Tab-separated table of C-alpha atoms in Angstrom:
chain	number	residue	atom	x	y	z
A	13	GLN	CA	10.927	-47.516	-42.230
A	14	LYS	CA	8.324	-46.670	-44.524
A	15	GLU	CA	9.944	-44.786	-47.726
A	16	VAL	CA	8.907	-42.726	-50.642
A	17	GLU	CA	11.662	-43.126	-52.844
A	18	GLN	CA	12.527	-39.783	-55.421
A	19	ASN	CA	15.128	-38.844	-58.112
A	20	SER	CA	16.020	-35.682	-56.725
A	21	GLY	CA	17.007	-34.668	-60.669
A	22	PRO	CA	17.271	-31.907	-61.465
A	23	LEU	CA	15.379	-33.669	-64.649
A	24	SER	CA	15.780	-30.721	-67.408
A	25	VAL	CA	13.869	-31.128	-70.355
A	26	PRO	CA	12.621	-28.564	-73.046
A	27	GLU	CA	9.791	-26.626	-73.459
A	28	GLY	CA	7.413	-28.355	-75.209
A	29	ALA	CA	8.374	-32.115	-74.673
A	30	ILE	CA	6.827	-34.469	-71.893
A	31	ALA	CA	8.160	-34.270	-68.270
A	32	SER	CA	8.416	-37.599	-66.760
A	33	LEU	CA	8.755	-38.062	-63.159
A	34	ASN	CA	8.970	-41.151	-61.144
A	35	CYS	CA	8.870	-42.068	-57.781
A	36	THR	CA	8.416	-46.212	-55.680
A	37	TYR	CA	7.250	-46.994	-52.473
A	38	SER	CA	7.979	-48.969	-50.224
A	39	ASP	CA	5.352	-50.103	-48.349
A	40	ARG	CA	2.540	-52.277	-50.071
A	41	GLY	CA	-0.284	-51.330	-47.940
A	42	SER	CA	-0.005	-48.060	-49.510
A	43	GLN	CA	-3.494	-47.126	-50.730
A	44	SER	CA	-3.232	-43.363	-52.094
A	45	PHE	CA	-0.733	-40.999	-53.693
A	46	PHE	CA	-0.412	-37.881	-54.611
A	47	TRP	CA	1.441	-35.542	-56.138
A	48	TYR	CA	2.500	-31.813	-55.335
A	49	ARG	CA	4.050	-29.345	-56.986
A	50	GLN	CA	6.315	-26.487	-54.944
A	51	TYR	CA	7.766	-23.765	-56.802
A	52	SER	CA	11.063	-22.475	-54.656
A	53	GLY	CA	9.813	-20.659	-51.454
A	54	LYS	CA	6.061	-21.660	-51.900
A	55	SER	CA	3.931	-24.179	-50.029
A	56	PRO	CA	3.573	-27.639	-51.983
A	57	GLU	CA	0.294	-27.576	-53.889
A	58	LEU	CA	-1.891	-31.126	-55.260
A	59	ILE	CA	-1.864	-31.850	-58.381
A	60	MET	CA	-2.949	-35.129	-59.043
A	61	SER	CA	-4.457	-37.643	-56.768
A	62	ILE	CA	-4.598	-41.769	-57.508
A	63	TYR	CA	-5.931	-44.319	-55.831
A	64	SER	CA	-6.435	-47.316	-58.260
A	65	ASN	CA	-3.638	-48.855	-60.998
A	66	GLY	CA	-3.891	-47.419	-64.184
A	67	ASP	CA	-3.760	-43.721	-65.252
A	68	LYS	CA	-5.204	-40.661	-64.645
A	69	GLU	CA	-5.526	-37.973	-66.519
A	70	ASP	CA	-5.890	-33.634	-65.618
A	71	GLY	CA	-4.889	-31.720	-68.379
A	72	ARG	CA	-1.684	-32.361	-69.689
A	73	PHE	CA	-0.634	-34.014	-66.506
A	74	THR	CA	-1.040	-38.016	-66.525
A	75	ALA	CA	-0.657	-40.024	-63.349
A	76	GLN	CA	0.222	-43.746	-63.530
A	77	LEU	CA	0.167	-45.965	-60.709
A	78	ASN	CA	1.467	-49.716	-60.776
A	79	LYS	CA	0.347	-51.417	-57.158
A	80	ALA	CA	2.497	-54.821	-58.393
A	81	SER	CA	5.595	-52.686	-59.143
A	82	GLN	CA	5.170	-50.101	-56.264
A	83	TYR	CA	5.272	-47.149	-58.099
A	84	VAL	CA	3.720	-43.816	-59.360
A	85	SER	CA	4.544	-41.203	-62.195
A	86	LEU	CA	3.517	-38.525	-63.254
A	87	LEU	CA	4.145	-36.877	-67.035
A	88	ILE	CA	3.619	-33.617	-67.915
A	89	ARG	CA	2.785	-32.917	-71.438
A	90	ASP	CA	3.611	-30.004	-73.640
A	91	SER	CA	6.284	-28.931	-70.587
A	92	GLN	CA	6.616	-24.963	-70.186
A	93	PRO	CA	8.875	-22.672	-68.409
A	94	SER	CA	6.360	-22.417	-66.060
A	95	ASP	CA	6.633	-25.850	-64.713
A	96	SER	CA	9.770	-25.647	-63.412
A	97	ALA	CA	9.639	-26.661	-59.891
A	98	THR	CA	9.826	-29.385	-57.938
A	99	TYR	CA	7.208	-32.382	-57.396
A	100	LEU	CA	6.802	-33.751	-54.864
A	101	CYS	CA	5.242	-37.971	-54.171
A	102	ALA	CA	3.715	-38.553	-50.968
A	103	SER	CA	1.736	-41.935	-50.132
A	104	TRP	CA	-0.825	-43.134	-47.693
A	105	ALA	CA	-1.231	-46.045	-46.122
A	106	GLY	CA	-3.911	-45.747	-43.944
A	107	ASN	CA	-1.511	-44.268	-40.922
A	108	MET	CA	0.462	-41.267	-42.136
A	109	LEU	CA	1.408	-39.245	-45.431
A	110	THR	CA	4.434	-40.485	-46.633
A	111	PHE	CA	6.411	-37.653	-48.753
A	112	GLY	CA	9.447	-38.428	-51.248
A	113	GLY	CA	12.211	-35.983	-51.099
A	114	GLY	CA	10.978	-34.327	-54.618
A	115	THR	CA	12.370	-34.514	-58.112
A	116	ARG	CA	13.059	-30.830	-59.348
A	117	LEU	CA	12.061	-30.594	-62.928
A	118	MET	CA	13.601	-27.688	-65.015
A	119	VAL	CA	12.057	-26.884	-68.063
A	120	LYS	CA	14.247	-24.670	-70.683
A	121	PRO	CA	12.487	-22.627	-73.319
B	28	LYS	CA	-13.106	-20.061	-49.858
B	29	ALA	CA	-10.550	-18.910	-47.712
B	30	GLY	CA	-7.504	-21.222	-48.043
B	31	VAL	CA	-5.292	-22.658	-45.382
B	32	THR	CA	-3.880	-19.528	-43.281
B	33	GLN	CA	-0.735	-20.015	-40.847
B	34	THR	CA	0.607	-17.181	-38.402
B	35	PRO	CA	3.099	-15.904	-37.931
B	36	ARG	CA	4.823	-15.934	-41.506
B	37	TYR	CA	8.547	-15.255	-39.870
B	38	LEU	CA	9.627	-15.947	-36.820
B	39	ILE	CA	13.570	-15.316	-35.042
B	40	LYS	CA	14.008	-16.890	-31.847
B	41	THR	CA	16.917	-17.345	-29.999
B	42	ARG	CA	18.196	-21.207	-28.234
B	43	GLY	CA	16.291	-22.025	-25.452
B	44	GLN	CA	12.852	-19.806	-25.869
B	45	GLN	CA	10.256	-21.554	-26.966
B	46	VAL	CA	7.198	-20.991	-29.874
B	47	THR	CA	3.509	-21.078	-30.973
B	48	LEU	CA	2.694	-21.719	-34.738
B	49	SER	CA	-1.362	-21.216	-35.136
B	50	CYS	CA	-2.963	-22.434	-38.127
B	51	SER	CA	-6.811	-21.765	-39.630
B	52	PRO	CA	-7.817	-24.841	-41.802
B	53	ILE	CA	-10.475	-24.691	-44.615
B	54	SER	CA	-13.036	-24.323	-43.663
B	55	GLY	CA	-15.269	-27.531	-42.634
B	56	HIS	CA	-12.171	-29.470	-42.734
B	57	ARG	CA	-11.525	-31.892	-39.577
B	58	SER	CA	-7.859	-32.397	-40.171
B	59	VAL	CA	-4.460	-30.522	-39.561
B	60	SER	CA	-1.187	-31.891	-40.256
B	61	TRP	CA	1.857	-30.418	-39.579
B	62	TYR	CA	5.096	-30.549	-41.573
B	63	GLN	CA	9.048	-29.586	-40.852
B	64	GLN	CA	10.723	-28.679	-44.229
B	65	THR	CA	14.560	-28.218	-44.531
B	66	PRO	CA	16.693	-28.612	-47.378
B	67	GLY	CA	17.891	-31.985	-46.284
B	68	GLN	CA	15.813	-33.583	-44.990
B	69	GLY	CA	12.866	-32.604	-47.107
B	70	LEU	CA	9.175	-32.624	-45.583
B	71	GLN	CA	8.708	-34.445	-42.475
B	72	PHE	CA	5.705	-35.223	-40.482
B	73	LEU	CA	5.177	-34.041	-36.857
B	74	PHE	CA	1.601	-34.524	-36.331
B	75	GLU	CA	-1.947	-35.158	-37.183
B	76	TYR	CA	-4.807	-33.750	-35.754
B	77	PHE	CA	-8.516	-35.291	-36.549
B	78	SER	CA	-11.554	-34.011	-34.448
B	79	GLU	CA	-9.192	-32.450	-31.460
B	80	THR	CA	-7.355	-36.112	-31.213
B	81	GLN	CA	-4.167	-36.810	-31.851
B	82	ARG	CA	-3.834	-39.312	-34.767
B	83	ASN	CA	-0.431	-39.839	-35.322
B	84	LYS	CA	2.455	-38.712	-34.681
B	85	GLY	CA	6.170	-38.411	-36.641
B	86	ASN	CA	9.899	-39.492	-35.193
B	87	PHE	CA	10.351	-35.952	-33.327
B	88	PRO	CA	11.247	-35.040	-29.625
B	89	GLY	CA	8.904	-34.618	-26.905
B	90	ARG	CA	9.727	-30.947	-27.513
B	91	PHE	CA	7.434	-30.428	-30.127
B	92	SER	CA	3.659	-30.673	-29.078
B	93	GLY	CA	0.262	-29.488	-30.764
B	94	ARG	CA	-3.231	-29.207	-30.106
B	95	GLN	CA	-6.287	-28.633	-32.200
B	96	PHE	CA	-9.457	-26.966	-30.821
B	97	SER	CA	-13.155	-27.785	-31.348
B	98	ASN	CA	-13.397	-25.034	-34.527
B	99	SER	CA	-10.596	-26.932	-35.964
B	100	ARG	CA	-7.543	-24.797	-35.553
B	101	SER	CA	-4.619	-26.077	-34.720
B	102	GLU	CA	-1.446	-24.792	-32.714
B	103	MET	CA	2.182	-26.417	-32.353
B	104	ASN	CA	4.804	-25.576	-29.812
B	105	VAL	CA	8.395	-25.991	-29.742
B	106	SER	CA	10.398	-25.901	-26.338
B	107	THR	CA	13.587	-25.370	-25.715
B	108	LEU	CA	14.639	-24.257	-29.181
B	109	GLU	CA	17.643	-26.212	-30.828
B	110	LEU	CA	19.258	-24.000	-34.026
B	111	GLY	CA	18.469	-27.575	-36.068
B	112	ASP	CA	14.745	-26.440	-35.537
B	113	SER	CA	15.377	-23.543	-37.929
B	114	ALA	CA	13.311	-24.871	-40.948
B	115	LEU	CA	9.610	-24.020	-42.574
B	116	TYR	CA	6.737	-24.922	-40.626
B	117	LEU	CA	4.159	-26.061	-43.081
B	118	CYS	CA	0.753	-26.737	-41.705
B	119	ALA	CA	-1.674	-28.748	-44.066
B	120	SER	CA	-5.596	-29.160	-43.796
B	121	SER	CA	-7.688	-32.240	-45.292
B	122	PHE	CA	-11.109	-33.308	-45.127
B	123	LEU	CA	-10.958	-36.356	-43.723
B	124	GLU	CA	-8.093	-38.228	-42.149
B	125	ALA	CA	-4.704	-37.074	-43.894
B	126	GLY	CA	-4.288	-39.410	-46.846
B	127	SER	CA	-7.834	-40.902	-47.302
B	128	SER	CA	-8.276	-36.847	-48.490
B	129	PRO	CA	-5.857	-34.374	-50.693
B	130	LEU	CA	-4.172	-32.182	-47.905
B	131	HIS	CA	-4.220	-27.913	-48.407
B	132	PHE	CA	-1.135	-26.665	-47.849
B	133	GLY	CA	-1.051	-22.853	-46.079
B	134	ASN	CA	2.040	-20.550	-47.240
B	135	GLY	CA	4.394	-21.513	-44.018
B	136	THR	CA	5.737	-20.113	-40.930
B	137	ARG	CA	9.702	-20.019	-41.030
B	138	LEU	CA	11.246	-20.197	-38.025
B	139	THR	CA	15.033	-19.062	-37.442
B	140	VAL	CA	16.522	-20.369	-34.114
B	141	THR	CA	20.101	-18.095	-32.703
């Protein structure tokens, strides 16, 4: 069974620090990767998508993809308390989108 | 642009009953995917419909079924409800097949089976 693995956390960082969230996937055929943020009691919302090796930056967020090592990461710079949420990683290998279990991030003021 | 709309937001049913959930995708999106989310299992894929055809199906029993209409709206049906079906059911739409373009989620339907 194809899997996407994330550390469930919680990952605790102080306000203003860099939060680093990691995700590994088992299907070498995975082509597209997504990071979603889910606040408690809310539905997931898309933060970033990444399709090729390397870094992709959007504001305070940077997604990094390394297909050879089969991992995806999300960096959040200048973390804010409002970033406290569960972050879901998802991969797509041409058939269905598979989600990891999510990492809970806590940003402390 | 209106987002993904799911109705109803909350449902309480008893074991053995059946339930139908509805999802209206973002205008222009042809793919609708359904997920079940529980604290223990996370987001579990149920099925995806694209242009009225079921494209993929997750590992759920046949009690879970769905369909998509010509206007891309989708319904999900669960028959013979079990206590373990209590969950948040999320619908998501995308312009292309799920994964080749990002998913946009609705607010979900919270189903409680007693």
